[in-house]
Amino acid sequence: MISPDVAIYLFALAIGLAAALVGWLVSRSVSDVPQEDRQYKDPPPLGFRLMWLPVQWVSHHIGAFVSQRSREQTASKLRKAGLDYALSPLQFVAARWVAACCAAAVGWWVLGSFDNPTGAAARPGMSGAAYWQAALAGAAMGWAYPGIWLRDRLEARRRELLKTLPFYLDIITLCVEAGLNFQGAMGQAVAKGPKGALRDEFQRVLRDIRAGKGRADSLRAMADRLSEPSVTSFIASVIQAESMGMNLGPVLRAQADQRRTERFLRAEKLAMEAPVKMLLPLIAFIFPCTFIVLFFPIVMKFMASGI
């Protein structure tokens, strides 16, 4: 018979060996992740930087489980959002997994804090299934949040692009009509234009041209990255005018006028949609408060008079 002290000692030794083995496996797995050269890449967004180490580790190990189609779709979204030089498709998918695990842990912890408050006994009804349901709900929200964030970024980038496009076209048109070539006009637009997505894209086109890429190919790559009909129409007109030897001034002026008209029509559409969008909060919140203010004195008078 083994004495209780020896059994406890052996049990503690087994636990220590198991913990050491797990630590060794984790350290071996972390050391297998290659170092990424980010010298020529943009910094990732703040949320990704906060959990960059687990994102790098997960992205290294999930490569075999992410299909090529999913990678291409994610890469297309990242390219449209201007994040193709900040994140890879695998890193974005890994961030979703890490966010899901963190949110599941937070959901488990929040339910546990309500289940067993400090100094009180556990409340009845909080079974293991409730904890798993809270963890699954948290994991679902953590998985969905990066996708929602990327969709909102795409929409905000699209609105900003459509808002600033006429201004940049005006600058390029004025520079071309003043005697500059199209590349010099883009350089002036980048130097004088406001900061934003369109400025970054024109700057990237100039960088590609300086690296030796053809101007037409650089502009087509910009149209593919943005996938916006207004930008595609502008670039197609410029390439066609250059290939036919036409003067770029009238073409750019027509494009600028067309984009400005489209911006005015979009603003007019949003203004016409505003009353319809205000109808629900008006009926649900403003009208009841108004009726309460108006009818409360009348009701009180009737009650005071005994009616």
mmCIF file of N, CA and C in Angstrom, residues 280-296:
data_model
loop_
_atom_site.group_PDB
_atom_site.id
_atom_site.type_symbol
_atom_site.label_atom_id
_atom_site.label_comp_id
_atom_site.label_asym_id
_atom_site.label_seq_id
_atom_site.Cartn_x
_atom_site.Cartn_y
_atom_site.Cartn_z
ATOM 1 N N LEU A 280 -40.501 55.969 -38.472
ATOM 2 C CA LEU A 280 -40.586 55.003 -37.378
ATOM 3 C C LEU A 280 -40.249 55.621 -36.021
ATOM 4 N N PRO A 281 -39.111 56.325 -35.851
ATOM 5 C CA PRO A 281 -38.886 56.949 -34.531
ATOM 6 C C PRO A 281 -39.903 58.021 -34.191
ATOM 7 N N LEU A 282 -40.476 58.671 -35.216
ATOM 8 C CA LEU A 282 -41.499 59.683 -34.953
ATOM 9 C C LEU A 282 -42.755 59.053 -34.358
ATOM 10 N N ILE A 283 -43.176 57.925 -34.941
ATOM 11 C CA ILE A 283 -44.383 57.258 -34.453
ATOM 12 C C ILE A 283 -44.118 56.529 -33.138
ATOM 13 N N ALA A 284 -42.954 55.930 -33.001
ATOM 14 C CA ALA A 284 -42.681 55.087 -31.835
ATOM 15 C C ALA A 284 -42.275 55.877 -30.601
ATOM 16 N N PHE A 285 -41.677 57.041 -30.755
ATOM 17 C CA PHE A 285 -41.116 57.746 -29.598
ATOM 18 C C PHE A 285 -41.665 59.166 -29.422
ATOM 19 N N ILE A 286 -41.727 59.927 -30.503
ATOM 20 C CA ILE A 286 -42.091 61.345 -30.366
ATOM 21 C C ILE A 286 -43.591 61.509 -30.175
ATOM 22 N N PHE A 287 -44.400 60.850 -30.972
ATOM 23 C CA PHE A 287 -45.851 60.986 -30.851
ATOM 24 C C PHE A 287 -46.376 60.546 -29.484
ATOM 25 N N PRO A 288 -45.952 59.389 -28.927
ATOM 26 C CA PRO A 288 -46.451 59.025 -27.584
ATOM 27 C C PRO A 288 -46.102 60.050 -26.523
ATOM 28 N N CYS A 289 -44.885 60.590 -26.554
ATOM 29 C CA CYS A 289 -44.518 61.616 -25.564
ATOM 30 C C CYS A 289 -45.372 62.868 -25.726
ATOM 31 N N THR A 290 -45.642 63.245 -26.976
ATOM 32 C CA THR A 290 -46.485 64.428 -27.219
ATOM 33 C C THR A 290 -47.899 64.205 -26.702
ATOM 34 N N PHE A 291 -48.456 63.039 -26.974
ATOM 35 C CA PHE A 291 -49.810 62.752 -26.502
ATOM 36 C C PHE A 291 -49.877 62.711 -24.982
ATOM 37 N N ILE A 292 -48.821 62.199 -24.337
ATOM 38 C CA ILE A 292 -48.815 62.167 -22.867
ATOM 39 C C ILE A 292 -48.827 63.578 -22.304
ATOM 40 N N VAL A 293 -48.020 64.459 -22.881
ATOM 41 C CA VAL A 293 -47.959 65.843 -22.402
ATOM 42 C C VAL A 293 -49.290 66.552 -22.619
ATOM 43 N N LEU A 294 -49.940 66.281 -23.748
ATOM 44 C CA LEU A 294 -51.190 66.981 -24.058
ATOM 45 C C LEU A 294 -52.367 66.446 -23.263
ATOM 46 N N PHE A 295 -52.461 65.140 -23.134
ATOM 47 C CA PHE A 295 -53.657 64.554 -22.538
ATOM 48 C C PHE A 295 -53.559 64.340 -21.030
ATOM 49 N N PHE A 296 -52.356 64.388 -20.465
ATOM 50 C CA PHE A 296 -52.240 64.177 -19.021
ATOM 51 C C PHE A 296 -53.010 65.224 -18.206
#
